[in-house]
Coordinates of C-alpha atoms in Angstrom, one line a residue:
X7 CA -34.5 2.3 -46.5
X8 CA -36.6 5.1 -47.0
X9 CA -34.9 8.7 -46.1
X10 CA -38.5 9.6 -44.2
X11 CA -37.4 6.6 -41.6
X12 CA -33.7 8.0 -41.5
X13 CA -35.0 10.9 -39.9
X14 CA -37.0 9.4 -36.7
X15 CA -33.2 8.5 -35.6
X16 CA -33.1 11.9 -33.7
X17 CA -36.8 10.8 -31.9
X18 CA -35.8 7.9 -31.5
X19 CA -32.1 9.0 -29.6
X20 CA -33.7 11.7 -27.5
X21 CA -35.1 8.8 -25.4
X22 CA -31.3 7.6 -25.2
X23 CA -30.0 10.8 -22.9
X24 CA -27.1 8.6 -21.6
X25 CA -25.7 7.4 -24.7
X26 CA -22.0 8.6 -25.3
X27 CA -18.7 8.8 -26.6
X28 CA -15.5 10.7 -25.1
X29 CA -13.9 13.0 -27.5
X30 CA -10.3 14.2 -25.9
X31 CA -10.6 18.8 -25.9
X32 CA -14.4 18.3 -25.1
X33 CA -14.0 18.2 -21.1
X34 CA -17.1 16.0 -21.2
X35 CA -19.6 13.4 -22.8
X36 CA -21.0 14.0 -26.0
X37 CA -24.1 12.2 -26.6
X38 CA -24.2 9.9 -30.0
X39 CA -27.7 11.8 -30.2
X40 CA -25.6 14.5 -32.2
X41 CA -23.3 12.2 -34.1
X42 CA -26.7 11.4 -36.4
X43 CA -28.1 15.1 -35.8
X44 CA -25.1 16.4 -37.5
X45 CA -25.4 13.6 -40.2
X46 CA -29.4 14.3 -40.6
X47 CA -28.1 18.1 -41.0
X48 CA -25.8 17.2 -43.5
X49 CA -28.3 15.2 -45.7
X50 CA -31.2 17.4 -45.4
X51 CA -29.0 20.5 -46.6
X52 CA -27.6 18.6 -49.7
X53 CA -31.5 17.5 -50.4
X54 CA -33.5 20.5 -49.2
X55 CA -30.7 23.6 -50.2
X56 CA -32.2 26.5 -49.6
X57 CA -35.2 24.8 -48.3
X58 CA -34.3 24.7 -44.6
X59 CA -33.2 28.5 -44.3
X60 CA -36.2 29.8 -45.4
X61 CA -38.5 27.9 -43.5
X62 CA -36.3 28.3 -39.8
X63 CA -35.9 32.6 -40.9
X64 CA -40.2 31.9 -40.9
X65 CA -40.3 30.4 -37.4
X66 CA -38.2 32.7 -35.9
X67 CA -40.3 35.5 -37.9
X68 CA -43.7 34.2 -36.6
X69 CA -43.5 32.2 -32.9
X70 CA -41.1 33.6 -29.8
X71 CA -38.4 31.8 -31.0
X72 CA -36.5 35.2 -32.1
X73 CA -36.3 36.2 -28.7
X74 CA -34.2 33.1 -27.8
X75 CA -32.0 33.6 -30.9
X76 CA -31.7 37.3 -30.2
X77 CA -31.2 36.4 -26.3
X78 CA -28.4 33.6 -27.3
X79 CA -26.4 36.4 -29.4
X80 CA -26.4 38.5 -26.4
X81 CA -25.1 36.0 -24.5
X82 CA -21.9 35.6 -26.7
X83 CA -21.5 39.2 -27.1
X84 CA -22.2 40.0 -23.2
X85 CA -19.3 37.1 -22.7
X86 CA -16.4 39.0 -25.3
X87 CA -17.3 42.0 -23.9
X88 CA -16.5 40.2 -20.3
X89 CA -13.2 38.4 -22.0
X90 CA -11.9 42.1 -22.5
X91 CA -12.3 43.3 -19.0
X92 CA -11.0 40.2 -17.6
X93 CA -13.5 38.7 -15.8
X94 CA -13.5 35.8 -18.5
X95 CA -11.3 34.5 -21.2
X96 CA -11.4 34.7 -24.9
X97 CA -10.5 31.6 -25.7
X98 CA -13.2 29.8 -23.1
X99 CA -15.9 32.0 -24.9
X100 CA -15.3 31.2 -28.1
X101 CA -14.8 27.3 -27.2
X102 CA -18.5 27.7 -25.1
X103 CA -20.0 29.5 -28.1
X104 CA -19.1 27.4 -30.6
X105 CA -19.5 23.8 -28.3
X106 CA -23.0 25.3 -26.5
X107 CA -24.5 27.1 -29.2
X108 CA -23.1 25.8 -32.6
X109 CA -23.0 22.6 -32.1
X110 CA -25.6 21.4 -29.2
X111 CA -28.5 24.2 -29.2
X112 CA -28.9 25.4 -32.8
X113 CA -28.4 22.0 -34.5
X114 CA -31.2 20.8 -32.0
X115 CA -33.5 23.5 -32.8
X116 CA -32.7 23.0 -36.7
X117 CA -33.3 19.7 -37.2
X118 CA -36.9 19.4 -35.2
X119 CA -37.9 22.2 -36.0
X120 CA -37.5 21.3 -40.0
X121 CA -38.3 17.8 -39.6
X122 CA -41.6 18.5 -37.9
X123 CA -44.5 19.4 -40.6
X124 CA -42.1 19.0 -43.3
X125 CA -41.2 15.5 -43.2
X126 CA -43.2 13.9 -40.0
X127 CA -46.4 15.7 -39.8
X128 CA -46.7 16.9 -36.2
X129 CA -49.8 15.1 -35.3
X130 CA -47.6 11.9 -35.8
X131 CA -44.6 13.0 -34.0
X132 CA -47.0 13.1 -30.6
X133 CA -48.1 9.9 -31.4
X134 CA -44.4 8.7 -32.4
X135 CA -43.4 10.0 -28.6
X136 CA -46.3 8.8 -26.6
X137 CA -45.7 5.3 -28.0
X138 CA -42.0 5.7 -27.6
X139 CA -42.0 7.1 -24.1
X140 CA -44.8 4.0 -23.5
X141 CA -42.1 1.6 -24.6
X142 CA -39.3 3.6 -22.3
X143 CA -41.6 3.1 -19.2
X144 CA -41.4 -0.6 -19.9
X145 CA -37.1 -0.8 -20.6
X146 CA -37.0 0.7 -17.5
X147 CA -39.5 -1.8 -15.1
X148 CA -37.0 -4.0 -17.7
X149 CA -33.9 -2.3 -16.2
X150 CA -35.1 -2.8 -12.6
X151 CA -35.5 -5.9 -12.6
X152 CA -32.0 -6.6 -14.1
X153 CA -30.8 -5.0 -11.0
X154 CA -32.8 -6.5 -8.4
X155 CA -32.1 -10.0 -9.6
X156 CA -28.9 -9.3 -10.7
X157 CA -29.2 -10.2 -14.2
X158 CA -26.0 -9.9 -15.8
X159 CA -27.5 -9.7 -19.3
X160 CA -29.6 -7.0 -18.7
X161 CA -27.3 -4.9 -16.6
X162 CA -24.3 -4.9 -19.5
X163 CA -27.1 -3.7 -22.1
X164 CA -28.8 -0.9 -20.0
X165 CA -24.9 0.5 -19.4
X166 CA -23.9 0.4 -22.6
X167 CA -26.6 2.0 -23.6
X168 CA -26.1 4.3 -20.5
X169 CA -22.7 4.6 -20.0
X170 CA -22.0 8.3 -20.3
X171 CA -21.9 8.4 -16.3
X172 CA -18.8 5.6 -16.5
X173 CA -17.6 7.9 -18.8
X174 CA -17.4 11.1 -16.7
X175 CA -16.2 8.7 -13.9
X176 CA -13.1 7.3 -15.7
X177 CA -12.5 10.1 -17.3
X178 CA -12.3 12.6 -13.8
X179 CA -10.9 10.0 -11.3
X180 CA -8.1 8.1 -14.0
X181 CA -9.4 4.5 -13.3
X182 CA -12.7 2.1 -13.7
X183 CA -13.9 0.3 -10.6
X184 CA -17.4 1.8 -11.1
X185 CA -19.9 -0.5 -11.2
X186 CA -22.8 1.6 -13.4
X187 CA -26.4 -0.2 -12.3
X188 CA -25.6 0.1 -9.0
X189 CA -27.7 3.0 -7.5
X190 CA -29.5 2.0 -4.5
X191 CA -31.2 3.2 -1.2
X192 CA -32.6 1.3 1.9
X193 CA -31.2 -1.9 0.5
X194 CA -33.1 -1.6 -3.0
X195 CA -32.0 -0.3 -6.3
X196 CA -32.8 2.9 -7.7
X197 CA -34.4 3.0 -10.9
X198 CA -32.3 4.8 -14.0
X199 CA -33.7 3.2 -16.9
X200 CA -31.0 4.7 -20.0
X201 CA -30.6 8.5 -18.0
X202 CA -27.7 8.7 -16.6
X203 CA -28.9 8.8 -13.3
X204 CA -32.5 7.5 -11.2
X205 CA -33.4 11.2 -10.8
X206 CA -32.4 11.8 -14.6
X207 CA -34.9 9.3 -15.2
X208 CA -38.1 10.6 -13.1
X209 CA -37.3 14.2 -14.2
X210 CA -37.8 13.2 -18.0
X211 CA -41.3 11.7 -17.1
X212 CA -42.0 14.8 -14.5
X213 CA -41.1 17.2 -17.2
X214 CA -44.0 15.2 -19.7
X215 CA -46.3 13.9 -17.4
X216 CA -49.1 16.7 -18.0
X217 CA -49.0 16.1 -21.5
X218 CA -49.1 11.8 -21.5
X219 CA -52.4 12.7 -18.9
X220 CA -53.8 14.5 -21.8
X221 CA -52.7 11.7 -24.3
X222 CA -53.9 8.6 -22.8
X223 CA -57.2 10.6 -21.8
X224 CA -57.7 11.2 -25.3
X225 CA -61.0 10.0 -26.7
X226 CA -60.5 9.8 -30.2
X227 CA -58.4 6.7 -31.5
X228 CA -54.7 7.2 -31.7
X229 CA -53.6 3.7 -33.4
X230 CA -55.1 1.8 -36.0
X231 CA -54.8 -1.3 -33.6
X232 CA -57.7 -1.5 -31.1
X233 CA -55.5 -4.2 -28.6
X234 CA -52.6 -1.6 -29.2
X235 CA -54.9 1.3 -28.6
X236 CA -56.0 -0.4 -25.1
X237 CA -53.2 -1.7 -24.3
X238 CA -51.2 1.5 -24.1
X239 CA -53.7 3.6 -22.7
X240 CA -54.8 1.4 -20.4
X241 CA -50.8 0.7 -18.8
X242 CA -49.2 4.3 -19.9
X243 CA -50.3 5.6 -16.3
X244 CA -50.0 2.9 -14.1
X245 CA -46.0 2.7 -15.5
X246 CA -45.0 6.2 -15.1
X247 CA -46.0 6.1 -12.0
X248 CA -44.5 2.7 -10.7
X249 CA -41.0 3.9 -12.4
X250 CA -41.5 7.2 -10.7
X251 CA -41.9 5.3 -7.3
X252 CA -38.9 3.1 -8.2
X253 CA -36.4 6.0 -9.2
X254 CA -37.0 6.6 -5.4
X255 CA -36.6 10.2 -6.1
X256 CA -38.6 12.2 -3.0
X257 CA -38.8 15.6 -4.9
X258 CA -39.2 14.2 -8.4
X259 CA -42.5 12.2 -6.2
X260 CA -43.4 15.5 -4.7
X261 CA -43.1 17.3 -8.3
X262 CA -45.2 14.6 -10.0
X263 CA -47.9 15.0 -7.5
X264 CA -48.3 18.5 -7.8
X265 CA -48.3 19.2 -11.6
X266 CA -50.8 15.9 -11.6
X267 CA -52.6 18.0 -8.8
X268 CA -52.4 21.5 -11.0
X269 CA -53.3 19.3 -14.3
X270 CA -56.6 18.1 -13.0
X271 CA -57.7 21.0 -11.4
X272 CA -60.9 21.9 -12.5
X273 CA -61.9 18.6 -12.2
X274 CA -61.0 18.5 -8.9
X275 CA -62.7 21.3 -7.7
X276 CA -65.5 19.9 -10.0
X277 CA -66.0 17.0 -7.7
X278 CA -65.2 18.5 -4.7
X279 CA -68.4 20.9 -5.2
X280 CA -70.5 18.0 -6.2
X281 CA -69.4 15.4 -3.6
X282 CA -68.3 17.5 -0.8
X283 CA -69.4 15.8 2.5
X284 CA -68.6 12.6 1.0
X285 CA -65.0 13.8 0.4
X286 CA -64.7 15.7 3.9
X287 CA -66.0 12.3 5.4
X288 CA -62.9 10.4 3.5
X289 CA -59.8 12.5 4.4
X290 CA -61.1 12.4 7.8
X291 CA -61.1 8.9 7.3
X292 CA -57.7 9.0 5.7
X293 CA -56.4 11.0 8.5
X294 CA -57.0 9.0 10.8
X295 CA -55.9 5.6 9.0
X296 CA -52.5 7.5 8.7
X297 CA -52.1 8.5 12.2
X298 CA -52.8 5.2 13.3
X299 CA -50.6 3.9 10.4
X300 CA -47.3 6.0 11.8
X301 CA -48.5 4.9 15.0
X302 CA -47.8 0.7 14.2
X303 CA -44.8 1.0 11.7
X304 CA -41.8 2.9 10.8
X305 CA -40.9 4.6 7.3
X306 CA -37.4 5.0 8.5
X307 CA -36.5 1.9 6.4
X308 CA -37.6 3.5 3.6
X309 CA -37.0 6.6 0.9
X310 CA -40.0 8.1 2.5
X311 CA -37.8 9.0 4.9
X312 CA -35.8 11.2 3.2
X313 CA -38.7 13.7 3.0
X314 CA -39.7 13.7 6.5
X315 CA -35.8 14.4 7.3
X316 CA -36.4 17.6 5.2
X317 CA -38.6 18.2 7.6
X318 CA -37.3 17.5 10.8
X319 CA -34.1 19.5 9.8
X320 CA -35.1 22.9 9.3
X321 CA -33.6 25.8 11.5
X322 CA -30.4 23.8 11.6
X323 CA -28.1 23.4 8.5
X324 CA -25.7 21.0 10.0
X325 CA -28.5 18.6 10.8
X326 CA -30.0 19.2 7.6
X327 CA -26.4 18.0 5.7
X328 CA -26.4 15.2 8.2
X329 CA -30.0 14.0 7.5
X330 CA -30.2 14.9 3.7
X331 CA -27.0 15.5 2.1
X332 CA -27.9 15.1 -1.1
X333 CA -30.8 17.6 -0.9
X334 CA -28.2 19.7 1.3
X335 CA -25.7 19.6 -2.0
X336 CA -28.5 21.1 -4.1
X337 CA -29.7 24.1 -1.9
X338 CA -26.3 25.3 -0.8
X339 CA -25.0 25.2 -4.4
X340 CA -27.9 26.7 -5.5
X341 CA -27.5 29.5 -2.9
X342 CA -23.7 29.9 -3.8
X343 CA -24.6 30.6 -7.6
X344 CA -27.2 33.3 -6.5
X345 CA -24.1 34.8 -4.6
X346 CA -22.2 34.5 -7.6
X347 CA -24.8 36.4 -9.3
X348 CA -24.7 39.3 -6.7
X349 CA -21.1 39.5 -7.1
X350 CA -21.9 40.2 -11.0
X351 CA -25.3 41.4 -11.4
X352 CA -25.5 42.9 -14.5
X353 CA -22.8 41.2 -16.3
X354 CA -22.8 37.7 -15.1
X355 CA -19.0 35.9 -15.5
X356 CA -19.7 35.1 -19.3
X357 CA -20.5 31.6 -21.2
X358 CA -18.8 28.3 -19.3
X359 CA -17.0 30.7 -16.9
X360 CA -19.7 29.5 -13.7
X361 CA -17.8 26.3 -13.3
X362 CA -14.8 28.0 -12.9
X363 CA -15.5 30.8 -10.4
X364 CA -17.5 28.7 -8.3
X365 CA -14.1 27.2 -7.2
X366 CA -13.6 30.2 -5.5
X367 CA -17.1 30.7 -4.2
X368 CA -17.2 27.5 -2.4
X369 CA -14.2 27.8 -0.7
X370 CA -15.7 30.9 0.7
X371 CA -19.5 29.5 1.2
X372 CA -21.0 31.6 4.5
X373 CA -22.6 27.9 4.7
X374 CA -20.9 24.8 5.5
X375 CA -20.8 22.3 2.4
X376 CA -21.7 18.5 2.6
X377 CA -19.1 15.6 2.0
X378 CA -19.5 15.4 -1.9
X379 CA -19.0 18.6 -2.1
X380 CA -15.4 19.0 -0.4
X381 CA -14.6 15.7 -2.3
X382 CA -15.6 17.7 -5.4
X383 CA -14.0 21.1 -4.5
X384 CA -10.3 19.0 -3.7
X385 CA -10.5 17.1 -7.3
X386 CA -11.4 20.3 -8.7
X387 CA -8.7 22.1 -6.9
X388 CA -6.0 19.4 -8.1
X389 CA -7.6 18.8 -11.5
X390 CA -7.6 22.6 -12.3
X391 CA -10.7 22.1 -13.9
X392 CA -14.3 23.8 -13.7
X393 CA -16.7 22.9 -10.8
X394 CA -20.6 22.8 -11.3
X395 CA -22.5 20.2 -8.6
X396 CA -26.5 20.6 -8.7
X397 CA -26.7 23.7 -11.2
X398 CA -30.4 25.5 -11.2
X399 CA -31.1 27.5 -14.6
X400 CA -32.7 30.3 -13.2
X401 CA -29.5 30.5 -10.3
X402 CA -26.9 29.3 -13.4
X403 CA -28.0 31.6 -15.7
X404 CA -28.2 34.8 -13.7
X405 CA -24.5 34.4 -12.3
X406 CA -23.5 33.4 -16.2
X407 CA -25.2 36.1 -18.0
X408 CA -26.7 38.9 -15.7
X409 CA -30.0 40.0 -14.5
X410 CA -31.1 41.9 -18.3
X411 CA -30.0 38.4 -20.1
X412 CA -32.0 36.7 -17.5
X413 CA -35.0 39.1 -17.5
X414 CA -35.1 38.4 -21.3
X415 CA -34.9 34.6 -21.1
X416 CA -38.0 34.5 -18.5
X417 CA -39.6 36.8 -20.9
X418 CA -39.2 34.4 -23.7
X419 CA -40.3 32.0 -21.1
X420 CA -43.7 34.0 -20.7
X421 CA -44.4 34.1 -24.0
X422 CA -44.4 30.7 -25.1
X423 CA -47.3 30.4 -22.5
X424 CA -48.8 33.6 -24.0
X425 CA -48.8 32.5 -27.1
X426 CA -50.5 29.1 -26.6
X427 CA -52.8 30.6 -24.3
X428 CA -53.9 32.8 -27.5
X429 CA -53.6 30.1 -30.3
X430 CA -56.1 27.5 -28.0
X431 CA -59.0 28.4 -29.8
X432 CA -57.8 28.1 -33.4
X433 CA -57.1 24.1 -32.6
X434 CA -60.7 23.6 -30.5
X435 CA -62.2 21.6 -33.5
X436 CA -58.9 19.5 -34.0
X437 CA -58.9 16.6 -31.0
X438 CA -55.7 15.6 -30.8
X439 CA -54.0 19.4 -31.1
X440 CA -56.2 20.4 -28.9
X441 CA -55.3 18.1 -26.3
X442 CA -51.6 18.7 -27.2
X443 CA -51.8 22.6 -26.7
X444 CA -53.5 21.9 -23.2
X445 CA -51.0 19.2 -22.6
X446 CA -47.8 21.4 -23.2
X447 CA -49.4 24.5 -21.0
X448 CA -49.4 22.6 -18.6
X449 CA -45.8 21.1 -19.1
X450 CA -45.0 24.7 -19.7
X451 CA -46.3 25.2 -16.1
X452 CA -44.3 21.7 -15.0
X453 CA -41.2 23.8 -16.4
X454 CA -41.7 26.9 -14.3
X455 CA -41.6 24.9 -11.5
X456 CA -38.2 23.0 -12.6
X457 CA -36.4 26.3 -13.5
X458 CA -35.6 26.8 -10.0
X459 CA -34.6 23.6 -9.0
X460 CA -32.5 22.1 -11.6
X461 CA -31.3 21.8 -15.3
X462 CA -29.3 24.6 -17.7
X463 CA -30.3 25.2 -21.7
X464 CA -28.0 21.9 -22.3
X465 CA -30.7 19.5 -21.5
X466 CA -32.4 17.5 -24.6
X467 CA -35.0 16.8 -22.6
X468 CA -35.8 20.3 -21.9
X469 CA -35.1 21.6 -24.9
X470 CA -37.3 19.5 -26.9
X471 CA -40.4 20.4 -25.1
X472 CA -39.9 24.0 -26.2
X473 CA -39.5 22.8 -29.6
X474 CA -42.5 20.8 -29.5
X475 CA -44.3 24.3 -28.6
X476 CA -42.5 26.1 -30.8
X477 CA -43.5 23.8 -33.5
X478 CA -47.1 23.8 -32.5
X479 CA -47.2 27.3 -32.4
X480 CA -46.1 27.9 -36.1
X481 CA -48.3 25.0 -37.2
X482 CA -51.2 27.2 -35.6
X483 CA -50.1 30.2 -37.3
X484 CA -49.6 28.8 -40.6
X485 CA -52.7 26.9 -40.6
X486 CA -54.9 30.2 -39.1
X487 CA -52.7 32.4 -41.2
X488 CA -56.4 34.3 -42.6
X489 CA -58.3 34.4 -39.4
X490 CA -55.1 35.8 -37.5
X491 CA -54.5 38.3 -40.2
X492 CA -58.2 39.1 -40.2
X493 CA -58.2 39.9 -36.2

């Protein structure tokens, strides 16, 4: 086999996010993505040397990725200084640095960041992912069907493939009666595809949705098959959005029609100038189709529901948790880590320690928390262990690290946008980077939006899409390197 192929094993795994071992010390999952990360590592450094230094000192030299490696040294030197006062331990910060940093961000960072242009040119890593993500789309119309027909077959192969959720569950409640493809809703199954859960699954294709739009409206050829070309292109939307709809996810549906909304803009408003009575004449028409609609049947049977409830439900919390507890979970947690932050402002409580003082903080919650979460709280409380329901980066990294840490993260945040916004013109004559670079500020856009309602930096799916910037960024820079200098 040729060593080039090797390395599309990491690609290849990053559309496996489920896909785990248990390893006793780790309190968690670890995906196998890493098992052939760290092997890739090993091999590139006994081929390359030298090689793969220089070349990740010049990315963090030339694109914002040295404010994230500066930011992620202030984080473990924030977190000792914490361990000394007492508001965390030692030994928890050096386990988080060295299980967070060491060995799930920085091997991430390394190896894409290397591979890309150095091995796999980048142009054919977007073309790698589109077709990979294509074929995704399909395992998971694939998966669905396994569960509504209750195909054996295909249910043992999407949870072994999946099974880091049966993992977590054996592993907290000390027995196996979990049945993994069994998420449903309304009396139909929920889609997960190989994420560990259905909203896992419709916030990977949320977080890349602006840039397949760009992809499949590509002109220029993409394969050297014509039926492949058409084929893809033609089906690419059509999936994402029927495995959106099955996931059954009503703010990953609200998500993925707003960034769709934000990533056709100008053409909107271009044929809203040119057509305008026509289109007045239609939502009129639509309007009253719906009314009438809401009139003769009732959505109550169905996940559509779930966001009229939201609804329906403001001004009273109790009603709220009664209506939409799962919704409910995520906005009081989410408010509970902001008060965490307040109670440590500057500071934060230091790497891995969130989980452990939220304990605390949700036994005192000024708001009432739904049933999952006192079923959480109690095995937490007996377990002794660390607590983290519905984490949002922006609330999780504030009451971690501190309003200056966090300040500095959005700022590296910024500039990644910045950056791209100033490179578009170097790629204008190049079609497909072109479209990439518009693609990914848009995604960057899709990410802004995420920030505050879920995620933390230990998200492959999340983390790749900065690398995919980053990447493009120094590919820009490297390319332009004369006309840059020159301005």
């Amino acid at each position: 086999m040729k060593f080039n192929y090797i390395l599309y094993i990491p690609l290849i795994l990053l559309f496996f996010p489920a896909f785990a071992f248990y390893m006793p010390g780790l309190n968690g999952v670890y995906l196998v993505f890493f098992i052939f990360t760290y092997m890739t590592l090993i091999l590139l450094i006994i081929k390359e040397n030298k090689n793969i230094i220089f070349k990740i000192v010049d990315i963090i030299k030339k694109t914002p990725l040295h404010i994230f490696i500066t930011l992620l040294g202030l984080m473990v030197i924030n977190s000792l200084y914490l361990s000394f006062i007492g508001i965390t331990t030692l030994s928890l910060t050096i386990r988080s640095t060295i299980l967070q940093i060491f060995m799930y961000i920085l091997p991430t960072f390394i190896i894409f960041l290397y591979l890309i242009d150095s091995y796999i040119n980048y142009k054919t890593v977007i073309k790698f992912f589109y077709t990979a993500f294509w074929v995704y789309l399909i395992l998971g119309i694939l998966s669905y069907l396994g569960m509504l027909f209750k195909i054996e077959f295909i249910n043992c192969v999407f949870d072994f493939l999946s099974n880091a959720r049966k993992i977590n569950f054996e592993k907290t409640l000390k027995y196996s009666l979990m049945i993994t493809s069994n998420y449903t809703s309304f009396g139909l199954p929920r889609l997960d595809c190989l994420a560990v859960e259905p909203s896992a699954h419709a916030c990977f294709i949320y977080l890349y949705l602006p840039l397949i739009y760009k992809l499949t409206n590509l002109k220029i050829r993409m394969y050297n098959s014509l039926k492949m070309e058409i084929v893809i292109k033609k089906t690419m939307i059509a999936l994402v959005w029927i495995n959106i709809i099955l996931t059954q996810s009503p703010i990953y549906l609200i998500l993925s029609l707003i960034i769709t909304l934000l990533t056709f803009i100008k053409q909107i408003f271009k044929y809203i100038k040119k057509y305008f009575v026509i289109i007045i004449l239609i939502i009129f028409l639509l309007i009253a189709l719906f009314i009438h609609v809401l009139s003769n049947i009732t959505l109550s049977n169905t996940y559509l529901s779930r966001i009229a409830n939201t609804f329906v439900s403001i001004g009273s919390i109790d009603t709220f948790i009664y209506l939409e507890p799962s919704l409910a979970t995520r906005i009081i947690s989410f408010y509970n880590q902001f008060l965490l932050f307040l109670k440590y402002p500057f500071t934060g409580v230091g790497l891995g320690n969130v989980g452990y003082k939220m304990i605390e903080q949700y036994i005192n919650s000024p708001l009432p928390l739904t049933g999952e979460m006192i079923t959480k709280l109690q095995l937490a409380l007996t377990g002794k262990s660390k607590l983290l329901i519905n984490q949002g980066l922006i609330y999780y990294f504030l009451a971690e690290n501190g309003i200056v840490l966090g300040g500095m993260f959005l700022y590296f945040h910024f500039k990644l946008y910045k950056t791209m916004q100033i490179l578009t013109k170097y790629v204008s004559n190049d079609s497909l980077l072109s479209i990439t670079i518009e693609g990914l500020k848009k995604c960057w856009i899709g990410i802004t939006i995420w920030l505050f309602y879920e995620s933390s930096l230990l998200r492959l799916d999340y983390l790749f899409l900065y690398i995919l910037i980053i990447s493009l960024i120094y590919r820009i820079k490297t390319q332009y390197k004369k006309c840059l200098e020159e301005k």
